Coordinates of C-alpha atoms in Angstrom, one line a residue:
Chain A
M810 CA 11.2 28.7 20.5
T811 CA 10.5 29.0 16.8
K812 CA 7.5 27.2 15.4
A813 CA 8.1 24.5 12.7
V814 CA 4.5 23.7 12.0
Q815 CA 1.4 25.6 13.0
I816 CA -2.0 23.9 12.7
K817 CA -4.7 26.6 12.7
G818 CA -8.4 25.6 12.9
V819 CA -7.8 22.6 10.7
S820 CA -10.8 20.3 10.0
K821 CA -11.3 17.5 7.6
K822 CA -14.6 16.0 6.4
Y823 CA -15.0 12.9 4.2
G824 CA -18.6 13.2 3.0
S825 CA -20.6 13.4 6.2
Y826 CA -17.9 11.9 8.3
Q827 CA -15.9 14.5 10.3
A828 CA -12.4 13.0 10.6
I829 CA -10.8 16.1 12.2
K830 CA -12.9 18.6 14.2
K831 CA -11.2 22.1 14.1
V832 CA -7.9 21.5 15.8
S833 CA -5.1 24.1 16.5
F834 CA -1.6 23.5 17.9
D835 CA 2.0 24.4 17.2
I836 CA 5.0 22.1 16.7
H837 CA 8.3 23.5 17.7
D838 CA 11.6 23.4 15.9
N839 CA 13.9 20.4 16.6
E840 CA 11.1 18.7 18.5
F841 CA 10.2 15.0 18.6
F842 CA 6.4 15.5 18.5
T843 CA 4.0 12.5 18.6
L844 CA 0.4 12.2 17.5
L845 CA -1.0 9.4 19.6
G846 CA -4.5 7.9 19.5
P847 CA -6.5 4.8 18.7
S848 CA -7.2 3.9 15.1
G849 CA -9.7 6.2 13.5
C850 CA -8.8 9.1 15.8
G851 CA -7.6 11.2 12.9
K852 CA -3.9 11.1 13.5
T853 CA -2.9 9.8 10.1
T854 CA -5.3 12.2 8.4
L855 CA -3.5 15.1 10.1
L856 CA -0.1 13.7 9.1
R857 CA -1.3 13.3 5.5
M858 CA -2.6 16.9 5.5
I859 CA 0.8 18.1 6.6
A860 CA 2.5 15.9 3.9
G861 CA 0.1 17.2 1.2
F862 CA -1.8 14.0 0.4
E863 CA -5.0 15.4 1.8
T864 CA -6.3 19.0 1.7
P865 CA -8.0 20.3 4.9
T866 CA -11.7 21.2 4.6
T867 CA -11.0 24.3 6.7
G868 CA -8.1 25.9 8.4
N869 CA -4.4 26.6 7.7
I870 CA -1.2 24.6 7.9
I871 CA 1.9 26.8 8.3
L872 CA 5.4 25.5 7.8
H873 CA 8.0 28.0 9.1
G874 CA 5.8 30.9 8.5
Q875 CA 4.5 29.9 5.0
N876 CA 1.0 28.8 4.3
I877 CA 1.3 25.3 2.7
E878 CA -2.2 23.8 2.8
N879 CA -2.8 24.4 -0.9
L880 CA 0.7 23.4 -2.1
P881 CA 1.0 20.0 -3.8
A882 CA 3.1 17.4 -1.9
N883 CA 6.1 17.8 -4.2
K884 CA 6.5 21.5 -3.3
R885 CA 6.5 21.0 0.5
R886 CA 9.9 20.7 2.3
V887 CA 8.6 17.8 4.4
N888 CA 9.4 14.1 3.8
T889 CA 7.6 11.1 5.0
V890 CA 8.6 7.7 6.3
F891 CA 5.6 5.5 5.3
Q892 CA 4.1 2.7 7.3
N893 CA 5.2 0.0 4.9
Y894 CA 8.3 2.0 3.9
A895 CA 7.2 2.4 0.2
L896 CA 10.7 1.9 -1.1
F897 CA 10.8 1.9 -4.9
P898 CA 11.2 -1.9 -5.8
H899 CA 12.8 -1.3 -9.2
M900 CA 15.6 0.9 -7.8
N901 CA 18.6 -0.1 -5.7
L902 CA 19.2 1.5 -2.3
E903 CA 21.5 4.2 -3.7
E904 CA 18.9 5.2 -6.3
N905 CA 16.1 5.1 -3.7
I906 CA 18.0 7.4 -1.3
G907 CA 19.2 9.7 -4.2
F908 CA 15.7 10.0 -5.7
G909 CA 14.7 13.1 -3.7
L910 CA 18.1 14.8 -4.3
E911 CA 17.8 14.1 -8.0
M912 CA 14.4 15.7 -8.1
L913 CA 15.8 18.7 -6.3
G914 CA 18.4 19.0 -9.0
W915 CA 21.5 18.0 -7.0
K916 CA 24.6 17.3 -9.2
K917 CA 25.6 13.7 -9.5
D918 CA 28.9 13.9 -7.4
K919 CA 27.2 15.9 -4.6
R920 CA 24.3 13.4 -4.7
E921 CA 26.6 10.4 -4.3
C922 CA 28.4 12.1 -1.4
R923 CA 25.1 12.7 0.4
V924 CA 23.8 9.2 -0.3
N925 CA 27.0 7.6 1.2
E926 CA 26.6 9.9 4.2
M927 CA 23.0 8.8 4.7
L928 CA 23.9 5.1 4.3
K929 CA 26.6 5.6 6.9
L930 CA 24.1 7.3 9.2
V931 CA 21.8 4.3 9.2
H932 CA 24.7 1.8 9.2
M933 CA 23.9 0.3 5.8
E934 CA 27.1 1.3 3.8
Q935 CA 27.7 -2.2 2.5
F936 CA 24.2 -2.5 1.0
A937 CA 24.3 0.4 -1.5
K938 CA 23.7 -1.8 -4.7
R939 CA 21.1 -4.1 -3.2
F940 CA 17.4 -3.9 -4.0
P941 CA 14.7 -3.4 -1.3
S942 CA 13.4 -6.9 -1.7
E943 CA 16.7 -8.3 -0.6
L944 CA 16.4 -6.5 2.8
S945 CA 14.8 -7.5 6.1
G946 CA 12.0 -5.3 7.6
G947 CA 14.4 -3.5 9.9
Q948 CA 16.8 -2.8 7.1
Q949 CA 14.1 -1.5 4.8
Q950 CA 13.0 0.7 7.7
R951 CA 16.5 2.2 7.9
I952 CA 16.6 2.9 4.2
A953 CA 13.2 4.5 4.3
L954 CA 14.5 6.8 7.0
A955 CA 17.7 7.6 5.0
R956 CA 15.7 8.3 1.9
A957 CA 13.4 10.7 3.8
L958 CA 16.2 12.4 5.6
A959 CA 18.6 12.8 2.6
P960 CA 17.0 16.0 1.1
E961 CA 17.2 17.7 4.6
P962 CA 13.5 18.3 5.0
E963 CA 12.3 21.0 7.4
V964 CA 10.1 18.4 9.0
L965 CA 10.2 14.6 8.9
L966 CA 6.8 12.8 9.1
L967 CA 6.8 9.2 10.4
D968 CA 3.6 7.2 9.9
E969 CA 3.6 4.3 12.3
P970 CA 7.1 3.3 11.0
L971 CA 7.8 0.7 13.7
S972 CA 4.5 -1.1 13.6
A973 CA 5.7 -3.8 11.1
L974 CA 8.7 -4.7 13.2
D975 CA 9.0 -7.4 15.9
L976 CA 9.2 -6.3 19.5
K977 CA 13.0 -6.5 20.0
L978 CA 13.7 -4.6 16.8
R979 CA 11.0 -2.0 17.6
Q980 CA 12.7 -1.3 21.0
A981 CA 16.1 -1.0 19.3
M982 CA 14.7 1.3 16.6
R983 CA 13.2 3.6 19.2
E984 CA 16.6 4.5 20.5
E985 CA 17.9 4.8 16.9
L986 CA 15.1 7.2 16.0
Q987 CA 15.8 9.4 19.0
D988 CA 19.5 9.4 18.2
L989 CA 18.8 10.3 14.6
Q990 CA 16.5 13.1 15.6
R991 CA 19.2 14.6 17.9
Q992 CA 22.0 14.2 15.4
T993 CA 20.1 15.8 12.5
G994 CA 18.2 18.4 14.5
I995 CA 15.2 17.9 12.2
T996 CA 11.7 18.3 13.6
F997 CA 10.1 14.8 13.8
I998 CA 6.3 14.3 13.7
F999 CA 5.6 10.8 14.7
V1000 CA 2.3 9.0 14.4
T1001 CA 1.6 6.0 16.5
H1002 CA -1.2 4.1 18.4
D1003 CA 1.4 2.6 20.7
Q1004 CA 1.4 4.6 23.9
E1005 CA 4.7 3.0 25.1
E1006 CA 6.4 4.1 21.9
A1007 CA 5.1 7.7 22.4
L1008 CA 6.2 7.9 26.0
A1009 CA 9.6 6.5 25.2
M1010 CA 10.6 8.9 22.4
S1011 CA 8.6 12.1 22.4
D1012 CA 9.4 15.6 23.7
R1013 CA 5.7 16.3 23.5
I1014 CA 2.7 14.1 22.8
C1015 CA -0.7 15.1 21.4
V1016 CA -3.4 12.6 22.3
L1017 CA -6.2 12.5 19.8
A1018 CA -9.6 10.8 19.9
H1019 CA -12.6 11.3 17.6
G1020 CA -10.8 14.0 15.6
E1021 CA -10.2 16.1 18.7
I1022 CA -7.2 16.9 20.9
Q1023 CA -7.6 15.3 24.3
H1024 CA -4.3 16.4 25.8
L1025 CA -1.1 17.9 24.5
D1026 CA 1.9 17.9 26.8
S1027 CA 5.1 16.3 27.8
P1028 CA 5.1 12.5 28.3
I1029 CA 5.4 12.9 32.1
N1030 CA 2.5 15.3 32.4
I1031 CA 0.3 13.2 30.1
Y1032 CA 1.0 10.1 32.2
E1033 CA 0.9 11.8 35.7
N1034 CA -1.7 14.5 35.1
P1035 CA -4.1 13.4 32.3
T1036 CA -6.7 15.9 31.5
N1037 CA -9.6 13.5 31.2
R1038 CA -10.7 9.9 31.6
F1039 CA -9.9 9.0 28.0
V1040 CA -6.3 10.0 28.4
A1041 CA -5.8 8.3 31.7
D1042 CA -7.3 5.1 30.3
F1043 CA -5.4 5.2 27.0
I1044 CA -2.0 5.9 28.4
G1045 CA -0.8 3.2 30.7
D1046 CA -2.9 1.2 33.1
T1047 CA -5.0 2.6 35.9
N1048 CA -7.8 2.0 38.4
F1049 CA -11.0 4.0 37.9
L1050 CA -13.4 4.4 40.8
D1051 CA -16.6 6.6 40.8
V1052 CA -16.3 9.2 43.5
N1053 CA -18.4 12.0 45.1
V1054 CA -16.8 15.4 45.1
T1055 CA -17.6 17.0 48.5
G1056 CA -15.3 20.0 48.3
S1057 CA -13.2 21.7 45.7
N1058 CA -10.8 24.7 45.9
V1059 CA -7.6 25.8 44.2
H1060 CA -5.5 23.7 46.6
A1061 CA -7.3 20.4 46.9
T1062 CA -10.4 18.4 46.0
S1063 CA -12.1 16.5 48.7
I1064 CA -13.7 13.2 47.7
E1065 CA -15.8 10.4 49.1
T1066 CA -14.5 7.2 47.7
P1067 CA -16.0 3.7 47.5
L1068 CA -12.9 2.5 49.4
G1069 CA -14.6 3.5 52.6
I1070 CA -12.4 6.6 53.1
N1071 CA -12.7 10.3 52.4
I1072 CA -9.5 11.9 51.2
D1073 CA -8.2 15.3 50.0
V1074 CA -6.4 14.9 46.7
P1075 CA -4.6 17.4 44.4
A1076 CA -6.9 20.2 43.0
S1077 CA -8.7 19.0 39.8
G1078 CA -11.1 21.7 38.8
V1079 CA -14.0 19.3 39.2
K1080 CA -16.9 21.0 41.0
V1081 CA -18.9 19.7 43.9
G1082 CA -21.7 17.4 42.8
Q1083 CA -20.3 16.8 39.3
D1084 CA -19.9 13.2 38.1
A1085 CA -16.3 12.3 38.6
V1086 CA -13.9 9.3 38.7
M1087 CA -10.6 8.9 40.6
S1088 CA -7.7 7.4 38.8
L1089 CA -5.0 5.6 40.7
R1090 CA -2.1 3.9 38.8
P1091 CA -1.4 0.3 39.9
E1092 CA 2.3 1.0 40.6
K1093 CA 1.4 3.8 43.0
I1094 CA -0.2 1.3 45.4
S1095 CA 1.9 -0.6 48.0
I1096 CA 1.1 -3.9 49.6
N1097 CA 1.3 -4.4 53.4
K1098 CA 2.8 -0.9 53.9
S1099 CA 0.7 2.0 55.0
V1100 CA 1.3 5.3 53.1
D1101 CA 0.2 8.7 54.5
G1102 CA -2.0 6.9 57.0
V1103 CA -3.9 5.0 54.3
S1104 CA -4.1 1.2 55.0
L1105 CA -7.0 -0.7 53.5
P1106 CA -7.6 -4.4 54.3
G1107 CA -8.3 -6.8 51.4
R1108 CA -7.6 -10.2 49.8
V1109 CA -5.6 -11.3 46.8
M1110 CA -8.1 -12.4 44.1
H1111 CA -5.8 -12.8 41.2
R1112 CA -2.1 -12.9 40.5
T1113 CA -0.2 -12.5 37.1
Y1114 CA 3.5 -13.0 37.1
M1115 CA 5.1 -10.9 34.3
G1116 CA 8.8 -11.4 35.0
G1117 CA 9.9 -8.0 36.0
Y1118 CA 6.5 -7.3 37.5
T1119 CA 3.7 -9.1 39.2
H1120 CA 0.2 -7.8 38.8
Y1121 CA -2.3 -8.4 41.6
T1122 CA -6.0 -7.8 41.8
I1123 CA -7.0 -7.1 45.4
Q1124 CA -10.6 -7.1 46.6
L1125 CA -10.9 -4.7 49.4
S1126 CA -13.3 -5.3 52.3
S1127 CA -15.3 -2.2 51.1
G1128 CA -16.1 -4.3 48.0
A1129 CA -13.9 -2.4 45.5
D1130 CA -11.3 -4.1 43.3
L1131 CA -7.9 -2.5 42.8
R1132 CA -5.2 -3.6 40.5
V1133 CA -1.7 -3.4 42.0
S1134 CA 1.6 -3.7 40.2
M1135 CA 4.7 -4.8 42.1
R1136 CA 8.2 -4.5 40.8
N1137 CA 10.2 -7.7 41.4
N1138 CA 13.5 -6.1 42.4
I1139 CA 16.2 -7.2 44.9
S1140 CA 14.5 -5.8 47.9
N1141 CA 11.0 -6.8 46.9
N1142 CA 10.7 -10.4 45.8
I1143 CA 7.9 -11.4 48.1
N1144 CA 5.0 -13.1 46.4
Y1145 CA 1.5 -12.9 47.8
D1146 CA -0.7 -16.0 47.5
L1147 CA -4.3 -16.2 46.3
N1148 CA -6.7 -15.4 49.1
E1149 CA -3.9 -14.1 51.3
A1150 CA -5.1 -11.2 53.5
V1151 CA -3.2 -8.0 52.8
T1152 CA -3.4 -4.3 53.3
L1153 CA -3.0 -1.6 50.6
G1154 CA -1.5 1.8 51.0
F1155 CA -1.3 4.8 48.7
S1156 CA -0.7 8.4 48.9
P1157 CA -3.7 10.7 48.3
A1158 CA -1.3 12.9 46.4
S1159 CA -1.1 10.3 43.6
V1160 CA -4.8 10.2 43.1
R1161 CA -6.2 12.2 40.2
V1162 CA -9.9 13.2 40.0
L1163 CA -11.3 13.5 36.5
G1164 CA -14.6 14.7 35.2
E1165 CA -16.5 12.4 32.9
Chain B
M1062 CA -0.1 -40.8 10.5
G1063 CA 1.8 -39.0 7.8
R1064 CA 1.7 -42.0 5.6
L1065 CA -2.1 -42.4 6.1
L1066 CA -2.6 -38.8 5.2
S1067 CA -0.5 -39.0 2.1
F1068 CA -2.5 -42.1 1.1
F1069 CA -5.7 -40.1 1.2
I1070 CA -4.1 -37.2 -0.7
N1071 CA -2.7 -39.5 -3.3
K1072 CA -6.0 -41.2 -3.7
N1073 CA -7.6 -37.9 -4.5
D1074 CA -4.7 -37.0 -6.8
V1075 CA -6.3 -36.8 -10.3
S1076 CA -3.2 -38.3 -12.0
R1077 CA -3.9 -41.6 -10.1
Y1078 CA -7.3 -42.0 -11.8
P1079 CA -7.6 -44.9 -14.3
G1080 CA -7.2 -43.7 -17.9
F1081 CA -5.7 -40.4 -16.9
G1082 CA -2.8 -40.8 -19.4
I1083 CA -5.0 -41.8 -22.3
I1084 CA -7.4 -38.9 -21.8
T1085 CA -4.6 -36.4 -21.5
L1086 CA -3.1 -37.7 -24.8
L1087 CA -6.5 -37.6 -26.6
F1088 CA -7.0 -34.0 -25.3
F1089 CA -3.7 -32.8 -26.7
L1090 CA -4.3 -34.6 -30.0
F1091 CA -7.7 -33.0 -30.3
L1092 CA -6.1 -29.6 -29.7
Y1093 CA -3.1 -29.9 -31.8
L1094 CA -3.7 -32.6 -34.5
P1095 CA -5.3 -30.2 -37.0
I1096 CA -2.5 -27.7 -36.6
M1097 CA 0.1 -30.5 -37.0
V1098 CA -1.6 -31.6 -40.2
I1099 CA -1.5 -28.1 -41.6
I1100 CA 2.2 -27.8 -40.8
A1101 CA 2.9 -31.1 -42.4
F1102 CA 0.9 -30.5 -45.6
S1103 CA 2.4 -27.1 -46.1
F1104 CA 5.6 -29.0 -47.2
N1105 CA 3.6 -31.3 -49.5
E1106 CA 4.6 -31.1 -53.2
N1107 CA 1.2 -32.1 -54.5
K1108 CA -1.3 -29.5 -55.5
I1109 CA -4.1 -31.6 -54.1
V1110 CA -4.0 -30.8 -50.4
S1111 CA -4.9 -34.1 -48.9
V1112 CA -2.6 -36.4 -50.9
W1113 CA 1.0 -36.6 -49.8
N1114 CA 3.4 -36.6 -52.8
G1115 CA 6.8 -35.5 -51.5
F1116 CA 8.7 -32.8 -49.6
S1117 CA 8.8 -29.3 -51.1
T1118 CA 9.1 -25.7 -49.9
K1119 CA 7.6 -24.4 -53.1
W1120 CA 4.3 -23.2 -51.5
Y1121 CA 6.3 -21.0 -49.2
T1122 CA 8.1 -19.4 -52.2
S1123 CA 4.8 -18.9 -53.9
A1124 CA 3.2 -17.4 -50.8
I1125 CA 6.0 -14.9 -50.3
N1126 CA 5.9 -14.0 -54.0
N1127 CA 2.1 -13.4 -53.9
Q1128 CA 1.9 -9.6 -53.9
T1129 CA -1.8 -9.4 -52.8
L1130 CA -0.9 -11.6 -49.8
V1131 CA 2.1 -9.4 -48.8
D1132 CA 0.0 -6.3 -49.2
S1133 CA -2.7 -7.6 -47.0
L1134 CA -0.1 -8.6 -44.4
Q1135 CA 1.2 -5.1 -44.5
V1136 CA -2.3 -3.7 -43.9
S1137 CA -2.8 -6.0 -41.0
L1138 CA 0.5 -5.2 -39.4
T1139 CA 0.0 -1.4 -39.8
V1140 CA -3.5 -1.5 -38.5
A1141 CA -2.4 -3.7 -35.6
F1142 CA 0.6 -1.5 -34.6
I1143 CA -1.3 1.8 -34.8
S1144 CA -4.5 0.6 -33.1
T1145 CA -2.5 -1.2 -30.4
F1146 CA -0.5 1.9 -29.6
I1147 CA -3.6 4.2 -29.4
A1148 CA -5.6 1.6 -27.5
T1149 CA -2.8 1.1 -25.0
V1150 CA -2.4 4.8 -24.4
I1151 CA -6.1 5.2 -23.8
A1152 CA -6.2 2.1 -21.6
V1153 CA -3.4 3.3 -19.4
S1154 CA -5.1 6.7 -19.0
A1155 CA -8.4 5.1 -18.2
A1156 CA -6.8 2.6 -15.8
L1157 CA -4.9 5.4 -14.0
A1158 CA -8.1 7.5 -13.7
L1159 CA -10.2 4.6 -12.5
T1160 CA -7.8 3.2 -9.9
R1161 CA -6.0 6.3 -8.7
G1162 CA -8.6 9.0 -9.0
D1163 CA -10.3 9.5 -5.7
D1164 CA -13.0 11.9 -6.9
I1165 CA -14.2 10.0 -9.9
K1166 CA -18.0 9.9 -10.0
N1167 CA -19.8 6.7 -11.2
K1168 CA -16.5 4.8 -11.1
N1169 CA -18.1 1.3 -11.4
F1170 CA -20.3 2.5 -14.3
S1171 CA -17.3 3.9 -16.1
I1172 CA -15.4 0.6 -15.7
M1173 CA -18.4 -1.2 -17.1
V1174 CA -18.6 1.2 -20.1
V1175 CA -14.9 0.6 -20.9
N1176 CA -15.3 -3.2 -20.7
L1177 CA -18.7 -3.3 -22.5
P1178 CA -17.2 -4.1 -26.0
L1179 CA -16.0 -7.4 -24.5
M1180 CA -19.5 -8.5 -23.9
L1181 CA -21.1 -7.1 -27.1
P1182 CA -21.4 -9.6 -30.0
E1183 CA -18.8 -8.5 -32.5
I1184 CA -21.3 -8.5 -35.4
V1185 CA -23.4 -5.9 -33.6
F1186 CA -20.4 -3.8 -33.0
A1187 CA -19.2 -4.2 -36.7
V1188 CA -22.6 -3.2 -38.1
A1189 CA -22.9 -0.3 -35.7
I1190 CA -19.5 1.1 -36.6
L1191 CA -20.2 0.6 -40.4
I1192 CA -23.4 2.7 -40.1
L1193 CA -21.5 5.3 -38.0
F1194 CA -18.7 5.6 -40.6
S1195 CA -21.2 6.0 -43.5
L1196 CA -23.1 8.7 -41.4
L1197 CA -19.8 10.5 -40.8
G1198 CA -18.7 10.0 -44.4
V1199 CA -15.4 8.2 -43.4
Q1200 CA -14.1 6.9 -46.7
N1201 CA -10.5 5.9 -46.2
G1202 CA -10.2 2.1 -45.7
M1203 CA -7.1 2.3 -43.6
L1204 CA -8.6 4.9 -41.3
K1205 CA -11.8 2.9 -40.9
L1206 CA -9.9 -0.2 -39.9
I1207 CA -7.6 1.7 -37.4
L1208 CA -10.6 3.4 -35.7
A1209 CA -12.6 0.2 -35.5
H1210 CA -9.7 -1.9 -34.2
T1211 CA -8.6 0.7 -31.7
C1212 CA -12.2 0.7 -30.4
F1213 CA -12.5 -3.0 -29.7
C1214 CA -8.8 -3.3 -28.5
I1215 CA -9.3 -0.9 -25.6
P1216 CA -10.9 -3.3 -23.1
F1217 CA -8.3 -6.0 -23.9
A1218 CA -5.5 -3.6 -23.1
F1219 CA -7.4 -2.1 -20.1
L1220 CA -7.9 -5.3 -18.1
P1221 CA -4.3 -6.4 -17.5
I1222 CA -3.1 -2.8 -16.9
R1223 CA -5.9 -2.1 -14.4
A1224 CA -5.1 -5.4 -12.6
R1225 CA -1.4 -4.4 -12.4
L1226 CA -2.2 -0.9 -11.0
Q1227 CA -4.6 -2.3 -8.4
G1228 CA -1.8 -4.6 -7.3
M1229 CA 0.6 -1.7 -6.9
N1230 CA 0.7 0.1 -3.6
N1231 CA -0.2 3.8 -4.3
N1232 CA 2.1 4.8 -1.4
L1233 CA 4.9 4.4 -3.9
E1234 CA 3.4 7.3 -6.0
H1235 CA 2.9 9.3 -2.8
A1236 CA 6.5 8.6 -1.8
S1237 CA 7.7 9.9 -5.1
Q1238 CA 5.7 13.1 -4.8
D1239 CA 6.8 13.4 -1.3
L1240 CA 10.4 13.4 -2.6
Y1241 CA 9.7 16.4 -4.9
A1242 CA 8.8 14.6 -8.1
T1243 CA 6.1 16.2 -10.2
P1244 CA 3.0 14.1 -11.2
W1245 CA 4.5 13.6 -14.7
V1246 CA 7.9 12.5 -13.4
T1247 CA 6.2 10.2 -10.9
F1248 CA 4.3 8.6 -13.7
R1249 CA 7.5 8.2 -15.9
R1250 CA 9.9 7.1 -13.2
I1251 CA 7.7 5.1 -10.7
T1252 CA 4.2 4.2 -12.1
L1253 CA 5.1 3.3 -15.7
P1254 CA 8.1 1.0 -14.9
L1255 CA 6.1 -0.8 -12.3
I1256 CA 3.1 -1.4 -14.4
M1257 CA 5.1 -2.2 -17.5
P1258 CA 4.5 -5.9 -17.4
G1259 CA 0.7 -5.1 -17.4
V1260 CA 1.1 -2.6 -20.2
F1261 CA 3.1 -5.1 -22.2
A1262 CA 0.6 -7.9 -21.7
G1263 CA -2.3 -5.5 -22.6
G1264 CA -0.5 -4.3 -25.7
M1265 CA 0.3 -7.9 -26.9
L1266 CA -3.3 -8.9 -26.3
S1267 CA -4.5 -6.0 -28.4
F1268 CA -2.1 -6.7 -31.1
V1269 CA -3.1 -10.4 -31.4
I1270 CA -6.8 -9.5 -31.3
S1271 CA -6.3 -6.9 -34.0
M1272 CA -4.3 -9.3 -36.2
D1273 CA -6.8 -12.0 -35.8
D1274 CA -10.0 -10.0 -36.3
F1275 CA -12.2 -11.0 -39.2
I1276 CA -15.8 -9.9 -38.7
T1277 CA -15.2 -6.2 -38.2
S1278 CA -12.4 -6.0 -40.7
N1279 CA -14.5 -7.8 -43.4
I1280 CA -17.5 -5.5 -42.8
V1281 CA -15.7 -2.2 -42.8
S1282 CA -13.1 -3.2 -45.4
G1283 CA -13.4 -1.6 -48.8
G1284 CA -11.9 1.8 -49.5
G1285 CA -8.7 0.0 -50.6
A1286 CA -7.5 -1.9 -47.5
T1287 CA -7.8 -5.6 -47.0
T1288 CA -6.4 -7.3 -43.9
L1289 CA -4.7 -10.7 -43.9
P1290 CA -7.7 -12.7 -42.4
V1291 CA -10.1 -11.1 -44.9
Y1292 CA -7.7 -12.1 -47.8
I1293 CA -7.3 -15.6 -46.5
F1294 CA -11.0 -16.0 -46.2
S1295 CA -11.4 -15.0 -49.9
L1296 CA -8.7 -17.7 -50.8
V1297 CA -10.6 -20.3 -48.9
K1298 CA -13.8 -19.5 -50.9
Q1299 CA -11.8 -20.5 -54.0
G1300 CA -10.9 -23.8 -52.4
V1301 CA -8.1 -24.8 -50.1
S1302 CA -4.7 -24.5 -51.7
P1303 CA -1.4 -25.7 -50.2
E1304 CA -0.3 -22.0 -50.3
L1305 CA -2.8 -21.4 -47.6
N1306 CA -1.1 -24.1 -45.5
A1307 CA 2.2 -22.3 -45.9
I1308 CA 0.6 -18.9 -45.0
S1309 CA -1.0 -20.5 -41.9
T1310 CA 2.3 -22.0 -40.8
L1311 CA 4.1 -18.7 -41.2
I1312 CA 1.5 -16.9 -39.2
M1313 CA 1.7 -19.5 -36.5
V1314 CA 5.4 -19.2 -36.2
A1315 CA 5.2 -15.4 -36.0
S1316 CA 2.4 -15.6 -33.3
L1317 CA 4.6 -17.9 -31.2
L1318 CA 7.5 -15.6 -31.5
I1319 CA 5.3 -12.7 -30.2
A1320 CA 3.2 -14.6 -27.7
T1321 CA 6.1 -16.4 -25.9
P1322 CA 7.8 -13.2 -24.6
A1323 CA 4.3 -11.7 -23.9
L1324 CA 3.4 -14.6 -21.7
Y1325 CA 6.8 -14.5 -20.0
F1326 CA 6.4 -10.8 -19.1
A1327 CA 2.8 -11.1 -18.1
T1328 CA 3.6 -13.8 -15.5
K1329 CA 6.8 -12.1 -14.3
K1330 CA 6.3 -10.3 -11.0

């Protein structure tokens, strides 16, 4: 796999504030790569350094083998879709999309051809002569995409481009973005704080916090096998319980849980005696059905009906609270009442042990 | 409920206060009556200004044929055009540096320095610049006027341009650079068109301030250049003539012709 972008020992300091602490990773060609993290984690700073709006304090940024960290933004073959689109208000859509091509010195007829092609790609052919202020948020979003894709950049950078759209439109745009990435074959680097968006679209996700990489992997691995407590907490919903590690080898980790049971769970690398938590996702727990011999008595303390799902909080007789999520499908539309006595089951294989 | 609410709102509406109409009328009379008197008497045939004798446009003819007057108008216009141009260019550069430059040290101090001439009494500025010119040995009257006017016009041009730049999202300039435009092309194609209303307003303000200036122009004049306000003042010293009324009316019409589009552009989004 060829590398589109290599980040090598990049750090960024603003005065005494360290926004990025020496990070290194590669982004592959034709990849949908996501930088995910809470606000202030440094994801936008990283993106702006790749775009050329910030210079790294240390380290190298390499685009297809060429060092670019000292090139000005207008000399880098990367284009950006800005958070608030940044369409030029005094130019119509054609002129907006053609701007990059004009700067690259494309001839007028060739430019027109490409602009029409881009307008067709984002389903906006009939709007060519309109101005940005005459468009809805979703339409502006599409034009911003078309403008950034028109000069065929080596890498497309997307800075939280969906955050200004309403929920329905955001969900529709996710699929459109994925389709666009596949059609054009351009490497996408997508910045978001929305974990659902990241899981839905990415080939790989890099989770950042406090200017450091927490976990870089495929969406499935990030969700199923998070490297630390932060990642498990930030991506999706989970139950954390403090545990004692009583045994640890390459095959399994033995833990003593506050649920009143001792179990062997998948190997974690956490050593005996080390502070540790277990993470158990709410949807991996079943109600009134024992799994792998686990059946824990408890009582329904809280119920939240969410339409497709119902969330329960169950207080176990051991004193621990567990959140459980039940899908309301055809075969499972039973509702449990408050204070109803239930038993919980889960497979020790779905428990993850994480160091602090 | 709605009616009750509107009763309270209307009760507080200032136009419902007793005497509102009369006060408004008096206010506008106070503002515009002197001006209307000047316009009316500029068409008076009588040489004695305050006695109406009959309609005539002869004072306009005599004003236009007054060579000293035409010369001083020319000086005023030349000084105003050149100093407005230089002041606007400097103001745009200063505003760009002070709103877009990330690494500018002492930013607030610099902004204060640019705006300081606004707060300085003009007579202090005029005397200071007179001493400076004599120290430097600047003799040419026109040059002195242009330098002095440029100097006090800069803050007037700076304020609206800076306001416009602050209101403009700098992501637009980033987007332009991102799309392969050099900094100069970005300025010409993106920044300048978008701040143009501010530049226009700043330029107009400078022009009007320069045309209107008396104190500085009077003190630094000499060396063969007299501006219109300085000339008019010398006329007044000889006694008010109907020709003065005609000149004033002409200036007023010209100002309105300039100020109306300026106001229009300044308020346009």
